Structures are given as C-alpha cells and as structure tokens.
Tab-separated table of C-alpha atoms (C1' of nucleotides) in Angstrom:
chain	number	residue	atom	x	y	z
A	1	UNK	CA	-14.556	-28.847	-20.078
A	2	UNK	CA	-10.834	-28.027	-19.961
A	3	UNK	CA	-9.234	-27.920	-23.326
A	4	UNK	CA	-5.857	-29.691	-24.308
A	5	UNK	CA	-4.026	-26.085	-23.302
A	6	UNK	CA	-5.232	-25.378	-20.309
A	7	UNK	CA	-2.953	-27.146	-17.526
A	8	UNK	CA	-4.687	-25.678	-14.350
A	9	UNK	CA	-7.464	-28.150	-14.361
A	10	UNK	CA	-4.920	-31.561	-13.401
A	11	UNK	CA	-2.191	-29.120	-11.962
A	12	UNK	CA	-3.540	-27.051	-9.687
A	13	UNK	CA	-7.156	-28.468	-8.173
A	14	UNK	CA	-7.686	-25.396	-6.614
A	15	UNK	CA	-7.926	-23.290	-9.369
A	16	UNK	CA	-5.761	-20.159	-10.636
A	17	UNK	CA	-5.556	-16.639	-9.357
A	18	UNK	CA	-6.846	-13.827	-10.724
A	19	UNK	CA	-5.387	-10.652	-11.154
A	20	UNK	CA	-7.982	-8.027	-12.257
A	21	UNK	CA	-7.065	-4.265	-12.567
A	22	UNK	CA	-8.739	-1.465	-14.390
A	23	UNK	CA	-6.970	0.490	-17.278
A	24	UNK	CA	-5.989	3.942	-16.114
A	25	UNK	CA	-8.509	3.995	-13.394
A	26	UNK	CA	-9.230	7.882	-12.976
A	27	UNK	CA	-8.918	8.501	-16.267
A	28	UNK	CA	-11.242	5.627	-17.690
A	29	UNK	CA	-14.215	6.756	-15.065
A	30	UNK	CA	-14.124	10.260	-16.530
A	31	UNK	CA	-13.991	9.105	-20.205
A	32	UNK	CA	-17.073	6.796	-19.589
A	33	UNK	CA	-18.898	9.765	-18.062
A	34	UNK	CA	-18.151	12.315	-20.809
A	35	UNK	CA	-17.859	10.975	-24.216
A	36	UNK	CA	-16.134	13.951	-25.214
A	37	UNK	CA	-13.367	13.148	-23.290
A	38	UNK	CA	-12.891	9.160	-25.191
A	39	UNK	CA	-10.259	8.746	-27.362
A	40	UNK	CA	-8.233	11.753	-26.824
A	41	UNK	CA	-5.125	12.802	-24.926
A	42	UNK	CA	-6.605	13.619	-21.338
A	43	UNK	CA	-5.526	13.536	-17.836
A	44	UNK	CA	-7.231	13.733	-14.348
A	45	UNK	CA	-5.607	15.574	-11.717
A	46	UNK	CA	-5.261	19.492	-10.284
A	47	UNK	CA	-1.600	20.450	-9.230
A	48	UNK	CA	-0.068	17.509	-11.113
A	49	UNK	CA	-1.197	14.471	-13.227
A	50	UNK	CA	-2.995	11.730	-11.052
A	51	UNK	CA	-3.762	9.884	-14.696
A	52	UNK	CA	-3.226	10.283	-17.511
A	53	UNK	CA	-5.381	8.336	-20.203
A	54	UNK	CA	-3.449	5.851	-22.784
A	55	UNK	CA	-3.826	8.419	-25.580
A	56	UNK	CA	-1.758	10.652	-23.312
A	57	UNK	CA	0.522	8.074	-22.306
A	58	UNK	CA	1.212	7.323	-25.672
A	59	UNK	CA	2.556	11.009	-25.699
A	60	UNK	CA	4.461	10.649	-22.498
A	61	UNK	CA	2.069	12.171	-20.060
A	62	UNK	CA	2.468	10.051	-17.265
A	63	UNK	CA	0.908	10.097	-13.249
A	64	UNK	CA	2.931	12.722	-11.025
A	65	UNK	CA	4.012	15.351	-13.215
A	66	UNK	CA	3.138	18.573	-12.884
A	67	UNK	CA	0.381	19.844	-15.073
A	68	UNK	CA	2.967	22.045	-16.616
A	69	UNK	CA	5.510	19.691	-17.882
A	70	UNK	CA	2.435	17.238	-18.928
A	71	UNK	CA	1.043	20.170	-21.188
A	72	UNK	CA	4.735	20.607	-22.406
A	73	UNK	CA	5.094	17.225	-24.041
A	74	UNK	CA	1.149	17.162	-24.735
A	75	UNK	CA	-0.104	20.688	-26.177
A	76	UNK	CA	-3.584	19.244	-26.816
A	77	UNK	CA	-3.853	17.617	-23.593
A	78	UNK	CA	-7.346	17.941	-21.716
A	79	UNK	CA	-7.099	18.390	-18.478
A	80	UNK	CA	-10.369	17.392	-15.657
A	81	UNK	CA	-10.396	17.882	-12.323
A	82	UNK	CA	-10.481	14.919	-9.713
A	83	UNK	CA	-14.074	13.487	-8.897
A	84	UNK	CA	-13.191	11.162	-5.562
A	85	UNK	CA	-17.199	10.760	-5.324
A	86	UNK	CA	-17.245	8.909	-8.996
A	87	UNK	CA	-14.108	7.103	-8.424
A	88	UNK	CA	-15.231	5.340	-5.131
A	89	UNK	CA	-18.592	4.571	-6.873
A	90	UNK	CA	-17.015	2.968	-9.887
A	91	UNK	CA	-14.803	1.009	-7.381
A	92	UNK	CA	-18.375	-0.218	-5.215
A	93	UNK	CA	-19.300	-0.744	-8.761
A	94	UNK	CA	-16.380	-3.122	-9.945
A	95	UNK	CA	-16.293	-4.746	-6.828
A	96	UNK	CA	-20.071	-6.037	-6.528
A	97	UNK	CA	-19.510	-7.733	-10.282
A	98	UNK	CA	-16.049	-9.329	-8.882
A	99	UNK	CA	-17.683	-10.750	-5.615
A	100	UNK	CA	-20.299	-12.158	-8.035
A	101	UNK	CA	-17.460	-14.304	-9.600
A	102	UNK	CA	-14.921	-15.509	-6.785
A	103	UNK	CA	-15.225	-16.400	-3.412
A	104	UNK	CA	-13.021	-14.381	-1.982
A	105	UNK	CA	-11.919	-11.105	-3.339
A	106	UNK	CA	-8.870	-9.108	-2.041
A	107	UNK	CA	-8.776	-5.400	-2.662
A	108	UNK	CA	-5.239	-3.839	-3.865
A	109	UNK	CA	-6.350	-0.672	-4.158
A	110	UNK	CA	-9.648	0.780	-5.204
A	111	UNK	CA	-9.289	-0.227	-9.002
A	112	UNK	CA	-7.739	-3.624	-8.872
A	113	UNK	CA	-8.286	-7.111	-7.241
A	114	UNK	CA	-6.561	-10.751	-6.787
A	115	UNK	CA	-9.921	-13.223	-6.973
A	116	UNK	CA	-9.935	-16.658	-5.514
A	117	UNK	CA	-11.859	-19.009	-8.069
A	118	UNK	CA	-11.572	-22.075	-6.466
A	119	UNK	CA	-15.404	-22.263	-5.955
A	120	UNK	CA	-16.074	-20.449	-9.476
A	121	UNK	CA	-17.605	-23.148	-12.226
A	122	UNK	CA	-15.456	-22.311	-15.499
A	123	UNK	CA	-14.021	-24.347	-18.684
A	124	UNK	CA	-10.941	-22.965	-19.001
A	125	UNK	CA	-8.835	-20.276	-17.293
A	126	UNK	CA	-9.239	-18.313	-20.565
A	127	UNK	CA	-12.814	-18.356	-20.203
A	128	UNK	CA	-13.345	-17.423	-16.920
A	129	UNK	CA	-11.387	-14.188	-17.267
A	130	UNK	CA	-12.953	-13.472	-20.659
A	131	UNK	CA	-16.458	-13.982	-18.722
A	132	UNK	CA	-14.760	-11.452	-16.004
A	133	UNK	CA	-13.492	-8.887	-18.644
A	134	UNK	CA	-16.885	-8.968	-20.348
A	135	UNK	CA	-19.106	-8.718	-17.322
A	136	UNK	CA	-16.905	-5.588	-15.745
A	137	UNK	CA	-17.507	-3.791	-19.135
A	138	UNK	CA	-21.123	-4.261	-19.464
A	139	UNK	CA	-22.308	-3.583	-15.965
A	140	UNK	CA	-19.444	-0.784	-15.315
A	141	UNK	CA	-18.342	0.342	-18.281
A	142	UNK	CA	-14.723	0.359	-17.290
A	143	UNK	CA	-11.645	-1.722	-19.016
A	144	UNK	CA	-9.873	-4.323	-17.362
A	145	UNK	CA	-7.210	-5.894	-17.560
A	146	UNK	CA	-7.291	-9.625	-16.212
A	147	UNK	CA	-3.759	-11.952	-15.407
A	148	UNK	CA	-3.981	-15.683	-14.288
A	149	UNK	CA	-1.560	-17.620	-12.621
A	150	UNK	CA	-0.643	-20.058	-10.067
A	151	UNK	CA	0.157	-17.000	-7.339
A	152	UNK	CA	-0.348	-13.485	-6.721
A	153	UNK	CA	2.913	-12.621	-8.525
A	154	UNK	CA	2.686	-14.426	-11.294
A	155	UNK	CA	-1.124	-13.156	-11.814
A	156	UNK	CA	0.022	-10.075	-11.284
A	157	UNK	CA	3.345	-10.122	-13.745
A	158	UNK	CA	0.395	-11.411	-15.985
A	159	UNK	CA	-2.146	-8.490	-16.320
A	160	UNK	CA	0.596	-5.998	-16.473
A	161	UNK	CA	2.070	-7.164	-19.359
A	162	UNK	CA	-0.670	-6.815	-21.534
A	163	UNK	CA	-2.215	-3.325	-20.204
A	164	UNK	CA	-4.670	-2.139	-21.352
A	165	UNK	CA	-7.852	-4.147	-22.318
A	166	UNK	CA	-5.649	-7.266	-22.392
A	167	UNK	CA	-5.828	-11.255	-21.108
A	168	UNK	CA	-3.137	-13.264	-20.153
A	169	UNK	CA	-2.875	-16.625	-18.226
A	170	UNK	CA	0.412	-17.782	-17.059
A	171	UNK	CA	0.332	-21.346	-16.916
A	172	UNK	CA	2.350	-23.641	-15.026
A	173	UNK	CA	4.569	-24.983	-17.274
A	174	UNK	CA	5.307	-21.369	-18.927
A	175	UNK	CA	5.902	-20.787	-15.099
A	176	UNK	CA	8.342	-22.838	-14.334
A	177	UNK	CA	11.203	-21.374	-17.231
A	178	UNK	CA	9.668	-17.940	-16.419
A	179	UNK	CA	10.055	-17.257	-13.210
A	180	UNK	CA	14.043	-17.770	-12.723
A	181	UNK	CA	14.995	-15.424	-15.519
A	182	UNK	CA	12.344	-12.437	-13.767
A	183	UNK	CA	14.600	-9.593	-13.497
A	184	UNK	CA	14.405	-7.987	-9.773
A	185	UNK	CA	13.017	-4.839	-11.500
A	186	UNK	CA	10.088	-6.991	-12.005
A	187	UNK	CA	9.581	-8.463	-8.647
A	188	UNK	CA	6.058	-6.879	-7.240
A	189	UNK	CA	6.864	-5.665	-3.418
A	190	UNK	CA	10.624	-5.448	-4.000
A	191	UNK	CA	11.480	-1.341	-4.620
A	192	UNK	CA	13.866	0.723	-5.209
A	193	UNK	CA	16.054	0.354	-1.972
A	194	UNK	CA	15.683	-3.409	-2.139
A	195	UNK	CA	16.678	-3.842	-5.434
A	196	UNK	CA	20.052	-1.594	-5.321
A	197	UNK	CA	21.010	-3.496	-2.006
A	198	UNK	CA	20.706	-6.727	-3.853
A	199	UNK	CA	22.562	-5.422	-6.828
A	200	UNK	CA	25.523	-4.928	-4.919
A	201	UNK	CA	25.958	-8.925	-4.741
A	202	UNK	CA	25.457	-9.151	-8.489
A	203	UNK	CA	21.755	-10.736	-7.383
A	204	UNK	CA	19.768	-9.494	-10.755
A	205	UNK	CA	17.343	-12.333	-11.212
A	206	UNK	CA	15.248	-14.723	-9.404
A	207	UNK	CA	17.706	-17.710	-10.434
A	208	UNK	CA	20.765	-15.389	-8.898
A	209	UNK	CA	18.068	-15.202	-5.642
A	210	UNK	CA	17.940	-19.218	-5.132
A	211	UNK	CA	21.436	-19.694	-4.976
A	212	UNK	CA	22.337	-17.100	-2.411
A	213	UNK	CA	22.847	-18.734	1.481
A	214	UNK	CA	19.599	-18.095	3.236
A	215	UNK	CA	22.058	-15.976	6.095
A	216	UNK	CA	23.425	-13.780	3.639
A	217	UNK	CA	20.116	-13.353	1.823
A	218	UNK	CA	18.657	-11.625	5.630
A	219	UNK	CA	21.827	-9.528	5.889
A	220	UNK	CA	21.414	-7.933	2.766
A	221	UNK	CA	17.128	-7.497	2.486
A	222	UNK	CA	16.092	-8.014	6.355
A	223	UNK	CA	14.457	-11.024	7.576
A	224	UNK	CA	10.668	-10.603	5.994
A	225	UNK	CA	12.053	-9.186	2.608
A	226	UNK	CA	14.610	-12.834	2.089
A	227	UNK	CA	11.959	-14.693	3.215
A	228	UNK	CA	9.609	-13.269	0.120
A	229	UNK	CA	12.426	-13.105	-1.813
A	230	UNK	CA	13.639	-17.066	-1.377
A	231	UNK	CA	10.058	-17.839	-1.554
A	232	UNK	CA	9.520	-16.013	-4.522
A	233	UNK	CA	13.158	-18.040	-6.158
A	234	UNK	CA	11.467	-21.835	-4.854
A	235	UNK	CA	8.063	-21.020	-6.056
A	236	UNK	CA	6.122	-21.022	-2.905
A	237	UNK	CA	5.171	-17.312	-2.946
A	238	UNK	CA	1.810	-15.709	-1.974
A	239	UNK	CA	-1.254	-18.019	-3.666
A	240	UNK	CA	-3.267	-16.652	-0.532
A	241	UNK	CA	-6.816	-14.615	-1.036
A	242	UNK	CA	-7.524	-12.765	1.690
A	243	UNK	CA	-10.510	-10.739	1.994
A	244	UNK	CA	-10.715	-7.367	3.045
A	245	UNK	CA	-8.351	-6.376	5.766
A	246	UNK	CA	-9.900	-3.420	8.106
A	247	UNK	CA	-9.341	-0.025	7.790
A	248	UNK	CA	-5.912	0.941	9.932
A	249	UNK	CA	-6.021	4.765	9.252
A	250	UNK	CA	-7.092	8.116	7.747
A	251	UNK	CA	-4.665	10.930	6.146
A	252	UNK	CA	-4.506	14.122	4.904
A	253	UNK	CA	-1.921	16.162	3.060
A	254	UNK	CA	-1.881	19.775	1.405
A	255	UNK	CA	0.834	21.255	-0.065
A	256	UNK	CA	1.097	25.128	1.877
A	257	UNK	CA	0.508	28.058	-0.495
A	258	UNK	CA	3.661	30.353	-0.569
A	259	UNK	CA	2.592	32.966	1.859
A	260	UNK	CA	-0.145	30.804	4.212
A	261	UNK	CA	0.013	28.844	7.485
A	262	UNK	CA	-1.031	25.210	7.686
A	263	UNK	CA	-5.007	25.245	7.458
A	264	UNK	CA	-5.427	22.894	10.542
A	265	UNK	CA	-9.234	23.107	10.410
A	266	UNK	CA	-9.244	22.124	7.025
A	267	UNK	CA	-7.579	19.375	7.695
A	268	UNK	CA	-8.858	17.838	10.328
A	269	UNK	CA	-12.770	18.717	9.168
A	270	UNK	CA	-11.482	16.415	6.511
A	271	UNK	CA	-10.406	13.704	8.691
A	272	UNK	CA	-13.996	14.259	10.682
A	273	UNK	CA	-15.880	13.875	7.601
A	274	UNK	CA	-14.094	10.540	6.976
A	275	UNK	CA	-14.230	9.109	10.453
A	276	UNK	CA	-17.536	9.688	10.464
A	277	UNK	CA	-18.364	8.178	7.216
A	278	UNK	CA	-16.601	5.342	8.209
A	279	UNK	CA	-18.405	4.621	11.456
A	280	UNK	CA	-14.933	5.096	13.144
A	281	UNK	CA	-13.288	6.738	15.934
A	282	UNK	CA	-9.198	7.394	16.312
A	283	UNK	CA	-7.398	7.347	19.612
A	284	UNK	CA	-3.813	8.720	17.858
A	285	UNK	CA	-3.266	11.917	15.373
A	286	UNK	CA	-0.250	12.306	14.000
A	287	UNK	CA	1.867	15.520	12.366
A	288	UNK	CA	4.026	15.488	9.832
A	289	UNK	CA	5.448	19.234	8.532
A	290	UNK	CA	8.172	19.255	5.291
A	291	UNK	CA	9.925	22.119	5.499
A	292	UNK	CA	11.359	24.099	2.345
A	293	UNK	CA	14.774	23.628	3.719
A	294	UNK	CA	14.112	20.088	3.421
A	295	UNK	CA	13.761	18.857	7.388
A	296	UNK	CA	10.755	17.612	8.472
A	297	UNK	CA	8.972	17.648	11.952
A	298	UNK	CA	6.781	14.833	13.328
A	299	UNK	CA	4.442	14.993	15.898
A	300	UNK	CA	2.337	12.128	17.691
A	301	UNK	CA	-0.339	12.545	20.466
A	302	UNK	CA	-2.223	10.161	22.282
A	303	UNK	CA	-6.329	11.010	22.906
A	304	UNK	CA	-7.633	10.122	26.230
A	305	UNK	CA	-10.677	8.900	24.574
A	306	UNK	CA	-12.175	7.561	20.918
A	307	UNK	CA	-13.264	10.824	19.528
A	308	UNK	CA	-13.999	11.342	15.865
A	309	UNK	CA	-14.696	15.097	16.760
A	310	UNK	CA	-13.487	17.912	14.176
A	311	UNK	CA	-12.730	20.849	17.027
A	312	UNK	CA	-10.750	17.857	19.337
A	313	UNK	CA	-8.804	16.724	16.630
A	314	UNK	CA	-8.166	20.392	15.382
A	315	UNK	CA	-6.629	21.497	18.890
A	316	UNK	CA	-4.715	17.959	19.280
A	317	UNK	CA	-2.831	18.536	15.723
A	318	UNK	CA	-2.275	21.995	16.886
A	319	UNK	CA	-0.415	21.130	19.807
A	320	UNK	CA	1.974	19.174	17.832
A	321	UNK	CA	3.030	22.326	16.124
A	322	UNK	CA	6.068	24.032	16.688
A	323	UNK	CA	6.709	27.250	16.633
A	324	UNK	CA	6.757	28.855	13.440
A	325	UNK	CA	10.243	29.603	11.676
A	326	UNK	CA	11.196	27.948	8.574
A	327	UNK	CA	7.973	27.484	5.658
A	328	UNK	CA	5.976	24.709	5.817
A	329	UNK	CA	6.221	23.540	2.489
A	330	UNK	CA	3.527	20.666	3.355
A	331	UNK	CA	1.591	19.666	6.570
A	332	UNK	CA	-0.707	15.920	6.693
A	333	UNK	CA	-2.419	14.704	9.895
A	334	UNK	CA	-2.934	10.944	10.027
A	335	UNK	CA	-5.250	9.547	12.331
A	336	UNK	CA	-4.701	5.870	13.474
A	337	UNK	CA	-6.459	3.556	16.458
A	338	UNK	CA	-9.337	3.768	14.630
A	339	UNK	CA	-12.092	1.984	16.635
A	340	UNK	CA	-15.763	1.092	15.676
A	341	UNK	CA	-17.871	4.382	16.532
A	342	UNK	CA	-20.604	1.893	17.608
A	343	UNK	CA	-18.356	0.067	19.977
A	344	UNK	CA	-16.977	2.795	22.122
A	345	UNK	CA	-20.021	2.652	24.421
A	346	UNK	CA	-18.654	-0.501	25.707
A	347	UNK	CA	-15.254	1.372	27.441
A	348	UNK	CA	-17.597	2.242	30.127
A	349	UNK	CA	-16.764	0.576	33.140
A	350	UNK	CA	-18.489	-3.224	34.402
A	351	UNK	CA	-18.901	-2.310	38.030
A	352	UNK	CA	-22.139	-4.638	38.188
A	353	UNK	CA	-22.381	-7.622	40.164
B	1	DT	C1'	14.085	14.832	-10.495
B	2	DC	C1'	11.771	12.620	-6.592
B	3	DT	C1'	6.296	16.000	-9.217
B	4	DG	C1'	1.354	14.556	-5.248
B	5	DG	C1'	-1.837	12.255	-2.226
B	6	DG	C1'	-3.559	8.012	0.273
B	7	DG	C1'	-2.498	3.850	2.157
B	8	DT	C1'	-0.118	-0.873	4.533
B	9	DC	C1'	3.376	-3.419	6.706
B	10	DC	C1'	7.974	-4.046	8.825
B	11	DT	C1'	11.862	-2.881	11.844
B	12	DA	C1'	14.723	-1.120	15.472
B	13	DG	C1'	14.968	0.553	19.853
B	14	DG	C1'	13.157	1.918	24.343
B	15	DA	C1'	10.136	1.180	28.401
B	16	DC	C1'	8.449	-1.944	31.375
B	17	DC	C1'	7.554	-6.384	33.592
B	18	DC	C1'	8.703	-11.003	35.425
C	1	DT	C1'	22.454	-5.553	44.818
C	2	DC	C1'	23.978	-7.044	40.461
C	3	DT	C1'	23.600	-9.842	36.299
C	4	DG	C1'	21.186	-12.427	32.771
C	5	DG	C1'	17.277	-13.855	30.051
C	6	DG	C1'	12.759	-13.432	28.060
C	7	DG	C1'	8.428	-11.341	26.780
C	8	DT	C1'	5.133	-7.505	25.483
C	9	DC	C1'	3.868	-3.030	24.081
C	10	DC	C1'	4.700	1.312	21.992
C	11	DT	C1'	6.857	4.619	18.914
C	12	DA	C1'	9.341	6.596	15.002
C	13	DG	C1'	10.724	5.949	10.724
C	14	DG	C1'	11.597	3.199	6.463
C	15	DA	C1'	10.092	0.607	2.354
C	16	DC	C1'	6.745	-0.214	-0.711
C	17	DC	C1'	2.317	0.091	-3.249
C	18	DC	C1'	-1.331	2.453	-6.346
DNA sequence: TCTGGGGTCCTAGGACCC
DNA sequence: TCTGGGGTCCTAGGACCC
C-alpha cells in the first residue's frame, strides 16, 4: 500500500524507473573475493587505474591514471591485477537477481541497469529498491546503488548522487523544480563538445534549453542532440526500457612497447577467442594505428565471407598496414558485421525448385 | 593532461540507382 | 544530353558512455 509520500502510485500508473549501478564495480568484485583487500585503499588495473576502491578515492586515486601518479597521492595503495573472468561472472550474477525483479532490464554496461517495474508488485518506490539493494547484496555480494524516477535521466541523476551504497527516488513533484535548474554538466549523454558549443549561447541550464528556438537549438547541437536536449527541457525524455540490444562489434587495443612492432596475432587470436565465444562471425576488420607523432592511420577491409578464423583475420589486419616509418604508439583491430555463426550456413545458394 | 581499454550511436559525404 | 529530385547503402570519423 502506497504511503502518503510516495506520488508514483496516482502519478505515474506505470510505475518508476530504476536506475541500479554497482559501487566501483572492479574494485568491489575483488574486495568481495579477498577480504584482505576490504576496507583499504586499493585499485584494480595494470598500466593505469581501471578502479579505484572508495577508500582510494577518498585519497584521490581515481580510474585512468597511471599506476604511478595513483601511488604518488596514495603510498599505501594496493594494487591487483584485472580479472575480466570474475568481472563478467559478477555481471551474469547481478543480472539474473535484476531480471528476477523487472520485466524488462536494459544493460548500460556490465555493472549497471535501468529496470522497468511496471509489472513488479511493490508498496512504495522506496521499498522496491530497498528489496533490490538487499537482494543484489545477499545473492552477489556486491553494493549498489539504486535511483528512481519518472525517466532514465532522472533515475539516473538519482543513483549518482548518493554513490556508494545509497537510495534515492526522485519523485515527481521534486521533479518538476529540479529539472530546469540541472546544470548542462549534469545532463547524462551531453559531453564535453556539446556542452562548450552550448555555452557559447550562454545555454547553462535546462530552463536556458526550453527557451532557445527549436532552429537555433539544431544549429548549435545537430539535429538528434536538440531533439534530446528540448526533450530533456519539456520533460518528455527517455522513460523507455529496452532490453538487450545485440552485440554490434568486437575490439582490441594494446599500447606498443618502445622497441616492438604491432603483435597482429595477438590481436586478432583475441578477437577469435571472442567471436567464437560469442557464436559470431564478422564480415569487416578494421585498423586503427596512433602514431607517437600524434597522426593516426585507419584501415577498413571488407571479407568475402563470415569468418571468425584467427589466421584470416590475422592476414586481413595485416594488409591494412602501412609501411613501417613513424612508431606505433598503439594499434586496435575492431571487428564489425558480426553475424550468427549458426546462421551462415544459410548464404548458400537456393537453386532448388 | 587527455592516462587506457571496450563499446554504441550519429553524421556527413560519396556512390549508385531510378 | 543535360538538369533536377529523391532514395538507399556504405564509409570514415566524431561524440559520448562506462
């Protein structure tokens, strides 16, 4: 029975969104694996910082820097290497207790979800995502955080302002005098390019947004980016759930050790290994070299036929290298027109009657 | 100061066809 | 033969996300 606070109940029939996203992802798996690693300043990561836990945030470690500088600001800092094995099992893991509590679950990434409740029995908002919370921590052993609110935004703006371990639902009235004073900053989807092309018109917050002409608005962000963007200012941005999209490609990228080529076998055995795991086959590989002096080279080629073969892809990426020269500083090989590994059978040609 | 790796979607322009 | 209009597909690169 909905209590006096709760709004969603005679506002929104539907239900709320969900927002659900696990606290420091990486780091969390390996600190529920090792106990020796819980409540101390640690990080995940080889080369630089993938995560960094919150007692090494709270230090200033933070995703992306090098281990160096991390270890600068953080002396005591542990440091473990990346397990991609336990990090794709936690994710199968968090996802089969979400499915168990929405209808439809979209994946953002491997550690965080938007959740369609419509068909979900609950009281209150509140105690749906406390039952959420509570069930992802007993049958994973991960935190999460868990936002609710009318759309994917404002779930979104909800669980990330009270990271980590926190609950938040955004109801509709608190909505409707929150969203026009959102800072651009703020806006999920809208980055760093965006944002300085809209500061040039003095457009800072979602209340500048709604009175801009709807012209001028496509001249300055592009037609798809105004059209979020005045959605976003009138309200009637993204309350969609949509399950999981399919697979559109696999990549790969190395940084080049001073003094080495570009390991194209390495590579590409990768890419095999995935394809293959994935049921899938690629029709396209693509090259893409950065070059110490800054330039990059790119390099598409078409396959004549599905392959998910290590050796084809290998001498395919190698024929969209130039000639050597300038260091490679970094080399990834993307494959794309992924295709069902089961279905290729059916290219062969119908020439019955 | 863009550290690193893995993704998705959008856009602009060219080729090609009617 | 030239001009105009419209549509689709593909590619390369940009923007954005975690």
């Amino acid at each position: 029975m909905p209590s006096g606070g709760d709004q969603f109940a005679r506002a929104l029939p539907g239900g709320p969104l969900l927002h659900v996203d696990v606290d420091a992802f990486f780091a969390a798996v390996e600190q529920r694996d090792d106990p020796g690693l819980r409540g101390i300043p640690m990080a995940a990561g080889d080369v630089v910082i993938a995560c960094a836990s919150y007692e090494a945030r709270e230090w200033g470690v933070q995703a992306g820097m090098s281990v160096g500088e991390a270890v600068a600001v953080c002396p005591r800092l542990r440091l473990v290497p990346l397990r991609s094995d336990a990090y794709a099992a936690a994710s199968t893991a968090l996802f089969a207790v979400l499915g168990r509590f929405a209808a439809r679950v979209e994946p953002g990434s491997m550690e965080e979800a938007f959740l369609d409740t419509r068909a979900t029995p609950w009281a209150t908002v509140d105690q749906l995502a406390a039952s959420v919370q509570r069930a992802v921590a007993h049958e994973t052993g991960l935190p999460v955080t868990v936002g609710a609110g009318r759309t994917k935004l404002m779930a979104k703006l909800a669980s990330r302002s009270v990271k980590p371990r926190g609950l938040r639902v955004i109801q509709p009235a608190e909505e409707r005098y929150l969203r026009p004073a959102l800072l651009i900053d703020e806006l999920w989807g809208v980055g760093d390019v965006t944002r300085e092309r809209l500061r040039q018109h003095n457009i800072r917050t979602v209340a500048d947004i709604a009175v801009v002409h709807p012209d001028h608005l496509r001249d300055i962000a592009g037609t798809q980016m105004a059209r979020r963007l005045a959605a976003i200012a009138t309200g009637a941005d993204d309350a969609t759930v949509r399950p999981e999209r399919p697979r559109r490609s696999y990549s790969v990228q190395r940084a080049v050790p001073r003094g080495s080529g570009v390991d194209v076998d390495l590579l590409t055995g990768e890419l095999a290994g995935r394809l293959h795991d994935g049921g899938f086959t690629c029709t396209v590989v693509s090259v893409a070299l950065k070059y110490a002096n800054r330039l990059e080279h790119r390099g598409r080629a078409r396959l004549l036929e599905p392959t998910a073969d290590a050796r084809r892809l290998a001498s395919t990426a190698r024929s969209l290298l130039p000639a050597g020269g300038v260091r490679v500083e970094k080399a990834g090989i993307t494959v794309t027109g992924l295709q069902r590994a089961d279905a290729a059978v059916q290219l062969t040609l119908d020439t019955g009657g």
